[in-house]
CSV table of C-alpha atoms in Angstrom, one decimal:
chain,number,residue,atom,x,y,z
A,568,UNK,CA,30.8,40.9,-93.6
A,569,UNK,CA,29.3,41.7,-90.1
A,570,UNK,CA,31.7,38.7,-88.5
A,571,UNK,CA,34.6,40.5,-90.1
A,572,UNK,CA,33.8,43.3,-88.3
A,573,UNK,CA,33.3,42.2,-85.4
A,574,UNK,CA,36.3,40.7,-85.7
A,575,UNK,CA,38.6,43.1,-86.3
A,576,UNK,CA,37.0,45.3,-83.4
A,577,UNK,CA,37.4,42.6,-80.6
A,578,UNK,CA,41.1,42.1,-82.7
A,579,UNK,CA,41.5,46.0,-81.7
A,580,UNK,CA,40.0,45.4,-78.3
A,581,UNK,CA,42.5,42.7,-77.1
A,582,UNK,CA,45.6,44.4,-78.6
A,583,UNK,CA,44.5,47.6,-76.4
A,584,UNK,CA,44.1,45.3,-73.1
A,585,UNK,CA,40.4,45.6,-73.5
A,586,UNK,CA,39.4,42.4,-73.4
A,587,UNK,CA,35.9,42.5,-71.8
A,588,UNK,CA,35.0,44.7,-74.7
A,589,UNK,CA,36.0,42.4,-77.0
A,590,UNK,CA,34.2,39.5,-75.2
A,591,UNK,CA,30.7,41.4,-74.6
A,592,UNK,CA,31.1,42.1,-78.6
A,593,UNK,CA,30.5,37.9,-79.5
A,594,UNK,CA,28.0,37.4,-76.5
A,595,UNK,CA,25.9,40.6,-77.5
A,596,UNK,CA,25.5,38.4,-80.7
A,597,UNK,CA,24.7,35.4,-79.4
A,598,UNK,CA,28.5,33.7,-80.9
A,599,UNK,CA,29.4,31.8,-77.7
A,600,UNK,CA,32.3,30.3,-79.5
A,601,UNK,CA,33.8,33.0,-80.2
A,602,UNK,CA,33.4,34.6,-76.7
A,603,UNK,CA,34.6,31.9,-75.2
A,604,UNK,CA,37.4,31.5,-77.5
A,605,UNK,CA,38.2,35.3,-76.6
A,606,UNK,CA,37.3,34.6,-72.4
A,607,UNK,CA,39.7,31.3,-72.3
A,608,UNK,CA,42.8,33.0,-74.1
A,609,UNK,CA,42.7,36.7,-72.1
A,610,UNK,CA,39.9,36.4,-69.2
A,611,UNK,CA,41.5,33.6,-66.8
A,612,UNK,CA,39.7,30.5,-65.8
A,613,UNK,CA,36.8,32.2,-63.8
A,614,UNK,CA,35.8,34.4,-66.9
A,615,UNK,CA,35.6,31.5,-69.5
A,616,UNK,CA,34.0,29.6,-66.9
A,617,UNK,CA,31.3,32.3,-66.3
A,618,UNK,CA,31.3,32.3,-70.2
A,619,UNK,CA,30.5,28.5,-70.3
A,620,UNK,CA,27.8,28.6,-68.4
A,621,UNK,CA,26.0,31.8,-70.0
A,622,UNK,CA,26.9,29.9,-72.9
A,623,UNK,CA,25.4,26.4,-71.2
A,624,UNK,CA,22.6,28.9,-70.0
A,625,UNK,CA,21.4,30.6,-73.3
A,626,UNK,CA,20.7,26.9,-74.6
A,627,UNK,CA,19.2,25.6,-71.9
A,628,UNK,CA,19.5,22.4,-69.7
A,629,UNK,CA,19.1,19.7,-72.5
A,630,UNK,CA,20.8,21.2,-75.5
A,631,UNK,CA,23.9,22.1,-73.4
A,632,UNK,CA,24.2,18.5,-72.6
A,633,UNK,CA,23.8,17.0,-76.3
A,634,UNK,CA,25.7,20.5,-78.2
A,635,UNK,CA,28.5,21.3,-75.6
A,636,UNK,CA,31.7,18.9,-74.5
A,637,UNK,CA,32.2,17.8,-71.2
A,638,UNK,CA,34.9,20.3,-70.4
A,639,UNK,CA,32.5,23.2,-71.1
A,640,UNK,CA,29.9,21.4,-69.1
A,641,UNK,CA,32.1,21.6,-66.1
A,642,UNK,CA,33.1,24.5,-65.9
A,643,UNK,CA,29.8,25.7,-66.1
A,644,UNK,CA,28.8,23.5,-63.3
A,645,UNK,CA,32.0,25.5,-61.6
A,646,UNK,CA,30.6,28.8,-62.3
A,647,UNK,CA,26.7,28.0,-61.3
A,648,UNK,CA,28.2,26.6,-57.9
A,649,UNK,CA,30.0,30.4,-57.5
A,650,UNK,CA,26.7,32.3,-58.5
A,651,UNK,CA,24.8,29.8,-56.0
A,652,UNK,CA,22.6,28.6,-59.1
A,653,UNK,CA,22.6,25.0,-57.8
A,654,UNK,CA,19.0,24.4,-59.3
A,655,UNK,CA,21.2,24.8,-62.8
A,656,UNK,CA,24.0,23.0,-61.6
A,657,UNK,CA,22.3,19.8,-60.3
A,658,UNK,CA,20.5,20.2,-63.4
A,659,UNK,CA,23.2,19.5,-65.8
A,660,UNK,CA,24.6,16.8,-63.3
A,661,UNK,CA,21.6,14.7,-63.6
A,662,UNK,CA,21.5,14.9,-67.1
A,663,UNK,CA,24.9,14.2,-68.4
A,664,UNK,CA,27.7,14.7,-66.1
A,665,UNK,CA,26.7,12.7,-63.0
A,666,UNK,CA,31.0,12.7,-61.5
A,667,UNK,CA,30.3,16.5,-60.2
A,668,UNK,CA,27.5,15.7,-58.9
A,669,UNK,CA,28.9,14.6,-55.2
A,670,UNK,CA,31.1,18.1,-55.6
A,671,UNK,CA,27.6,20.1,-56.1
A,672,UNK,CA,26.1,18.7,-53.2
A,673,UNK,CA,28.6,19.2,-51.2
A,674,UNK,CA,28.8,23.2,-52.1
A,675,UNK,CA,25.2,23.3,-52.0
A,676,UNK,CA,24.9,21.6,-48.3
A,677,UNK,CA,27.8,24.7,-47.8
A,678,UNK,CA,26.0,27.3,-49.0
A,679,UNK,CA,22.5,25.8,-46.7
A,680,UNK,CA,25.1,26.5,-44.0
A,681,UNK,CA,26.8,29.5,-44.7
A,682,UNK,CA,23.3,31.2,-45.5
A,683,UNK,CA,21.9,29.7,-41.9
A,684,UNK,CA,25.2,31.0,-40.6
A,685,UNK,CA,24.1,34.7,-41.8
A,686,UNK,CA,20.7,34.9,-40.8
A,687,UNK,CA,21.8,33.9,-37.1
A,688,UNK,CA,24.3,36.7,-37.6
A,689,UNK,CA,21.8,39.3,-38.8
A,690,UNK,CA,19.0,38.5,-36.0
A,691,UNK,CA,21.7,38.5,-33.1
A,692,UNK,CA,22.8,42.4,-34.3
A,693,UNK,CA,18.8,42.8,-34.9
A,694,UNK,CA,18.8,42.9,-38.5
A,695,UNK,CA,15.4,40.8,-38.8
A,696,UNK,CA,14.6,41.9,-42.4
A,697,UNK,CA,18.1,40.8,-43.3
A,698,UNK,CA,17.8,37.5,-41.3
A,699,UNK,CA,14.9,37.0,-43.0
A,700,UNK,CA,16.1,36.8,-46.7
A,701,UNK,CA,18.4,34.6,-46.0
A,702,UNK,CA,15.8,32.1,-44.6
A,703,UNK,CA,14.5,32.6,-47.5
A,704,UNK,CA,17.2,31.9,-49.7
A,705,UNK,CA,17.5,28.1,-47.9
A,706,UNK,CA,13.6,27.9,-48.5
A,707,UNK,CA,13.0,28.1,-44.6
A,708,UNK,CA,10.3,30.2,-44.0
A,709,UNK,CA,9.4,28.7,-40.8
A,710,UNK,CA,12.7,29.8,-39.2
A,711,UNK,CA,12.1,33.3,-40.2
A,712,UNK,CA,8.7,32.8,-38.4
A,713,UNK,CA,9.9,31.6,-35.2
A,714,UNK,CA,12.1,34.4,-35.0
A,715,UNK,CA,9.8,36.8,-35.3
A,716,UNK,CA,7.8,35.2,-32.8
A,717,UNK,CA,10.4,35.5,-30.5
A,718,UNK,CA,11.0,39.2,-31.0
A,719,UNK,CA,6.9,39.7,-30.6
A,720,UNK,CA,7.2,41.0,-34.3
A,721,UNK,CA,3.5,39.2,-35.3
A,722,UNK,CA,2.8,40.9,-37.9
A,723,UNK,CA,5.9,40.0,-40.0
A,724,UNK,CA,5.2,36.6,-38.3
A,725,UNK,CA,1.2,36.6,-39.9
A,726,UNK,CA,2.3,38.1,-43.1
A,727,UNK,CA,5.1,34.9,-43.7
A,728,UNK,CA,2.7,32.7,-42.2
A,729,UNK,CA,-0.1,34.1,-44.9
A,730,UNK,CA,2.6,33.8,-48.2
A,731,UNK,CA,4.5,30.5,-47.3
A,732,UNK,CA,2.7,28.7,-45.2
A,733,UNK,CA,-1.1,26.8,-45.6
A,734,UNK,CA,-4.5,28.1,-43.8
A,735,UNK,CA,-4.0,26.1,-40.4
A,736,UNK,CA,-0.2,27.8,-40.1
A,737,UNK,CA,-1.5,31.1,-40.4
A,738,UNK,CA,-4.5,30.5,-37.9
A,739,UNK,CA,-2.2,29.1,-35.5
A,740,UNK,CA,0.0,32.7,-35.6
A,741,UNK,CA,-3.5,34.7,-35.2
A,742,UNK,CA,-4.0,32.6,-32.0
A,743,UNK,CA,-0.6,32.7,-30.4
A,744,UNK,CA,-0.3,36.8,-31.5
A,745,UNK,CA,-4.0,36.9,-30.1
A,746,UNK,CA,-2.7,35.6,-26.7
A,747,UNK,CA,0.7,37.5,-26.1
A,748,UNK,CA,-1.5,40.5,-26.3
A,749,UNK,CA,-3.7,42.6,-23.9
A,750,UNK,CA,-7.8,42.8,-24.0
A,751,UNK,CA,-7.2,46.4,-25.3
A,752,UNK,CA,-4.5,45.4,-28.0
A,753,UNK,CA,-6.7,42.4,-29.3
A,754,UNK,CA,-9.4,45.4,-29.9
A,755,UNK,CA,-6.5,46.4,-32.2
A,756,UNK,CA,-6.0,43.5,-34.9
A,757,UNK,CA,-8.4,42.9,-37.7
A,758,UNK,CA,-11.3,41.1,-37.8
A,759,UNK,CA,-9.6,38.1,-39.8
A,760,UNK,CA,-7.0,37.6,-36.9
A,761,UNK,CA,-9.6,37.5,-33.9
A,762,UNK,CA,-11.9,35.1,-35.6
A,763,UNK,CA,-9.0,33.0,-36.7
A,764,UNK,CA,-8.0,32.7,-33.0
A,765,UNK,CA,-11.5,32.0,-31.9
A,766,UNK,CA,-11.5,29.1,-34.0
A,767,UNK,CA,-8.1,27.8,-33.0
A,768,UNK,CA,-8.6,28.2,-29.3
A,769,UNK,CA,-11.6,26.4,-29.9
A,770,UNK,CA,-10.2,23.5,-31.4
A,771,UNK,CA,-7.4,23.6,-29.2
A,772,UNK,CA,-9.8,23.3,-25.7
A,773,UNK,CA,-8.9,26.7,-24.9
A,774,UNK,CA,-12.7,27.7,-23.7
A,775,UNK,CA,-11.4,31.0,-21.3
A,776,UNK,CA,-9.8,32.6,-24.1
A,777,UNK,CA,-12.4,31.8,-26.8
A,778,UNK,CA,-15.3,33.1,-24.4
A,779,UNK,CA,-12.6,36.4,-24.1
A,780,UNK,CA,-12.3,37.0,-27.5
A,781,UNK,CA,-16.2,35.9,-28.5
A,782,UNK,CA,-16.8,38.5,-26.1
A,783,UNK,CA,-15.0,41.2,-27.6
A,784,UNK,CA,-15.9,40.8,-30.9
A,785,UNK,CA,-19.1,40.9,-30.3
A,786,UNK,CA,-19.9,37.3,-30.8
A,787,UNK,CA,-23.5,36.9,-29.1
A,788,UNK,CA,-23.8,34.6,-26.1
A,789,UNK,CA,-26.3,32.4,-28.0
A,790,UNK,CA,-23.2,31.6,-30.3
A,791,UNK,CA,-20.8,31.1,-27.7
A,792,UNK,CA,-23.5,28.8,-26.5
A,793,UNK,CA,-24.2,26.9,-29.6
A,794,UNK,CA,-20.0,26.3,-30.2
A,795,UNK,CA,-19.4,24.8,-26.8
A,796,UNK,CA,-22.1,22.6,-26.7
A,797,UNK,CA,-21.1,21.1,-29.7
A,798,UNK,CA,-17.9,20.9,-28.7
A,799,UNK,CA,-18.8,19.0,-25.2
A,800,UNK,CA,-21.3,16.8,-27.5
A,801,UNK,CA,-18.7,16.1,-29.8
A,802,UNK,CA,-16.0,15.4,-27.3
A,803,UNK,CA,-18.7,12.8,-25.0
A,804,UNK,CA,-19.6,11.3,-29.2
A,805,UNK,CA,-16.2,10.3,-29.9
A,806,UNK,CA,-16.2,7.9,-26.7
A,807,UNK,CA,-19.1,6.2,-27.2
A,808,UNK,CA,-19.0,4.7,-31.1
A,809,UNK,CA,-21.4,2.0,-30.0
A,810,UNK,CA,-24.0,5.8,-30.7
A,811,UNK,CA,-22.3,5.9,-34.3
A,812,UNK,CA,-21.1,3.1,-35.4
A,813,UNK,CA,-23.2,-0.1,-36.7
A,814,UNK,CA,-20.5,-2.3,-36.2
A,815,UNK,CA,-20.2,-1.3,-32.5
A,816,UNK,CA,-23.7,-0.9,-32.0
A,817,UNK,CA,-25.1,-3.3,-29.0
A,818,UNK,CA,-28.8,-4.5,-29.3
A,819,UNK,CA,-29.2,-5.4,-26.0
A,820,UNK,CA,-32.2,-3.9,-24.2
A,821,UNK,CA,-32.0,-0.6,-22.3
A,822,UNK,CA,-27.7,-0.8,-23.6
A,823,UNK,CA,-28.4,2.3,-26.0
A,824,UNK,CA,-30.5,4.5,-23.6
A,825,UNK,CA,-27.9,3.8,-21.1
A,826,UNK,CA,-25.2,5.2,-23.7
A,827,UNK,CA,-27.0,8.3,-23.9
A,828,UNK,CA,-27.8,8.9,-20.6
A,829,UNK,CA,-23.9,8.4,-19.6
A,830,UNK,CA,-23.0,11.5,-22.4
A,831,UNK,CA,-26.3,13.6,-20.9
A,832,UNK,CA,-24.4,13.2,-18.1
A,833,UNK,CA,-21.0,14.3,-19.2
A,834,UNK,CA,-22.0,16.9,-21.4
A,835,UNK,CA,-24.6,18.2,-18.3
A,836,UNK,CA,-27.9,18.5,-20.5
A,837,UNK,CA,-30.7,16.2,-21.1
A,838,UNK,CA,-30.9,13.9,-23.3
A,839,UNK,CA,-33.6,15.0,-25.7
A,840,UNK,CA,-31.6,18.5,-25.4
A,841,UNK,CA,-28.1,17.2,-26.8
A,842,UNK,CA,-29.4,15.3,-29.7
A,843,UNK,CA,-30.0,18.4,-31.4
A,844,UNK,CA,-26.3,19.3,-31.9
A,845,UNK,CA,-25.4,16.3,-32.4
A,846,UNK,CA,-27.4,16.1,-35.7
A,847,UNK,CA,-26.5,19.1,-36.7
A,848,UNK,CA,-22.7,18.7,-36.1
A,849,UNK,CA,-23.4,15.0,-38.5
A,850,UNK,CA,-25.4,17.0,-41.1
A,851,UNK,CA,-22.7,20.0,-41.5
A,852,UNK,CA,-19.5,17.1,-41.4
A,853,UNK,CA,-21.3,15.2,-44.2
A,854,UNK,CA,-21.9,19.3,-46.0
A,855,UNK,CA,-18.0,20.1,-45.6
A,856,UNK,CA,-16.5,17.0,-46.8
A,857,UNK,CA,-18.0,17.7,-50.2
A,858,UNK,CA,-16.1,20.8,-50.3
A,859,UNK,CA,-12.3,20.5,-51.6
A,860,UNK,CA,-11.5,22.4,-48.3
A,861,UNK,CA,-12.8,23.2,-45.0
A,862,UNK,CA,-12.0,25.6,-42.4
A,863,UNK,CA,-15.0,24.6,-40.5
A,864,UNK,CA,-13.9,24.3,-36.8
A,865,UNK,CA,-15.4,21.1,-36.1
A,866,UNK,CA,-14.0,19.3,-39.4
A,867,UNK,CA,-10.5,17.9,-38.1
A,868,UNK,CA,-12.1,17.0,-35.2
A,869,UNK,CA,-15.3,14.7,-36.5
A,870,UNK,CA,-13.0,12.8,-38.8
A,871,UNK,CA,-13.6,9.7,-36.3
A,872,UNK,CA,-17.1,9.8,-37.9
A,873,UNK,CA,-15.5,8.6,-41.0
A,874,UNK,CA,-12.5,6.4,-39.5
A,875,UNK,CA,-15.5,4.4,-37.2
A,876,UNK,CA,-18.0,3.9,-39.6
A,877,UNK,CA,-19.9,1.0,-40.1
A,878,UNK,CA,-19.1,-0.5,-43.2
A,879,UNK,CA,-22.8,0.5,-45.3
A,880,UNK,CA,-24.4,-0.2,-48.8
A,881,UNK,CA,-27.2,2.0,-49.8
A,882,UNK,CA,-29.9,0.5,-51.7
A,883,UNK,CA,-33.3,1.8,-52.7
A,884,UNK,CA,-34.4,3.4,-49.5
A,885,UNK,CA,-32.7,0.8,-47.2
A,886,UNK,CA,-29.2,0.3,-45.5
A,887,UNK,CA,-27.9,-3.5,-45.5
A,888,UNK,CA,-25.9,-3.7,-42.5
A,889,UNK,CA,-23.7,-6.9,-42.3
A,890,UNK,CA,-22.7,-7.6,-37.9
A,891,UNK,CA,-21.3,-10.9,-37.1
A,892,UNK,CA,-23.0,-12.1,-34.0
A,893,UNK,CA,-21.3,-14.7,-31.8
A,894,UNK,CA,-24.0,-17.4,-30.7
A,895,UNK,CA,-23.4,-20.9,-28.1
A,896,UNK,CA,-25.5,-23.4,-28.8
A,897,UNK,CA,-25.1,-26.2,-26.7
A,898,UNK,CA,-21.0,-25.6,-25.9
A,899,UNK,CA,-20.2,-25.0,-29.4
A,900,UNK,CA,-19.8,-21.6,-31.1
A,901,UNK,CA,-20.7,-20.8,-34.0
A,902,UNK,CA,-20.3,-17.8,-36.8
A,903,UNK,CA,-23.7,-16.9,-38.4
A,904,UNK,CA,-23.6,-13.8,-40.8
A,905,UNK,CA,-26.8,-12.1,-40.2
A,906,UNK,CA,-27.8,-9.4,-42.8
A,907,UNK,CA,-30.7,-6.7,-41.6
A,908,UNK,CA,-32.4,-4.2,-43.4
A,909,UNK,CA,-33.0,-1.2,-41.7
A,910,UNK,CA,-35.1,1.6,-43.3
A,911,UNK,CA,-33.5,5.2,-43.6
């Protein structure tokens, strides 16, 4: 009874030249037949293609594929392309109608282009919120980054940097909006930024500008201190693996002493006096790494700790460390495997 009803309105509609009405009357009930019975009589092509796929839509990827023909399918490949819906459109085109499939790409790598196109458009005429959303739309956050880096606008630059991008992208846009600006205008940004470009220009060898902004956030000179020694310690370190590493380690008289008196010399301290950070960098790289993340300065950059080591089996209380020694007796070498236990 309803059906005849609804007939006979969308009958009425088309007579009058209405036929949108009558169309929205069998998609308002869900009869996708009928609407696109109605669409591909009086709508044109693009309208019972639009039909299609709200049709192919409403069902979803995988019942579309086994419920609707392949004509249906195309056409609302055709109309997903127009609404830039590629996700939808590649969709169906893996699934069950793979010959489109070189037609999609090529409108999608189109639409990459025309979108780029626009967002040059809207940042040459200064339209940088405009520019940005089409970035966006090509999942290119980045670009949208750089730009505003290059029009000094950081804080758009942060806040992308913050939604789209992981922790080491947004530090690296708290350093370099740190350094385009004046002593007074650091004073200006919040906490977060400055000690996110204190680490970075730390890691990056940067010591002026770290002392400059330790300074002015009132980082204490006992903790300037304390970071750059370990980073001169852990710098002279990574040289010398023969301090480190059991593999590398020489047990020659007076060849270890002479190791650590070459970094004392480097680093500019005595010997007894850089030890100290150098345990205590070891300790806190062996704390971090049992932490799913680390935004510990000195974490990226002890990582040869791990890529150097010796190759170790604990057992109760003891280390068995395995070195191949090279020894000539008599003009002939030979290979002995000597195994040492060595106390923690």
């Amino acid at each position: 009874m309803v059906n005849e009803k609804r007939k006979a309105m969308s009958y009425d509609y088309i007579l009058n030249g209405n036929w949108t009405s009558a169309l929205c009357i069998w998609q308002q009930a869900g009869q996708w037949a009928e609407a696109y019975r109605v669409a591909k009589a009086s709508g044109g092509i693009l309208n019972h293609e639009q039909t299609a796929y709200l049709w192919a839509r409403s069902l979803g990827i995988e019942a579309a594929i086994s419920s609707l023909g392949q004509e249906l399918l195309v056409e609302a490949i055709n109309f997903s392309v127009t609404r830039s819906d590629f996700e939808f459109a590649f969709g169906l085109c893996h699934r069950g109608v793979v010959h489109r499939l070189q037609f999609v790409q090529q409108k999608y790598a189109e639409n990459l282009a025309e979108k780029r196109r626009l967002a040059e458009e809207f940042k040459q005429r200064g339209e940088f919120q405009a520019a940005e959303e089409q970035y966006m739309l090509v999942d290119d956050w980045t670009a949208a980054v750089n730009m505003y880096q290059q029009m000094g606008r950081w804080s758009d630059a942060y806040r992308l940097a913050q939604t789209f991008g992981d922790e080491s992208a947004r530090k690296q846009i708290s350093y370099l909006w740190a350094k385009s600006l004046d002593v007074e205008a650091i004073k200006l940004l919040t906490q977060q930024v400055i000690d996110e470009a204190i680490n970075v220009s730390l890691n990056n060898g940067d010591f002026n500008f770290f002392l400059d902004l330790c300074h002015m956030s009132g980082v204490v000179d006992h903790q300037i201190h304390h970071s750059l020694e370990e980073e001169n310690v852990q710098q002279a370190m990574k040289n010398r693996p023969e301090l480190y590493n059991d593999w590398l380690r020489s047990y020659k008289p007076g060849a270890t002493d002479a190791l650590w008196s070459s970094v004392a010399e480097e680093v500019g301290e005595p010997v007894d006096v850089i030890k100290k950070p150098w345990v205590r960098l070891k300790r806190k790289f062996r704390d971090e790494k049992k932490k799913p993340e680390s935004d510990w300065a000195f974490f990226d950059r002890l990582k040869f700790l791990d890529e150097n080591s010796g190759a170790e089996v604990d057992t109760d209380n003891a280390k068995i460390l395995h070195h191949f020694d090279i020894i000539d007796f008599s003009g002939a070498t030979e290979i002995f495997k000597i195994s040492t236990s060595v106390n923690e």
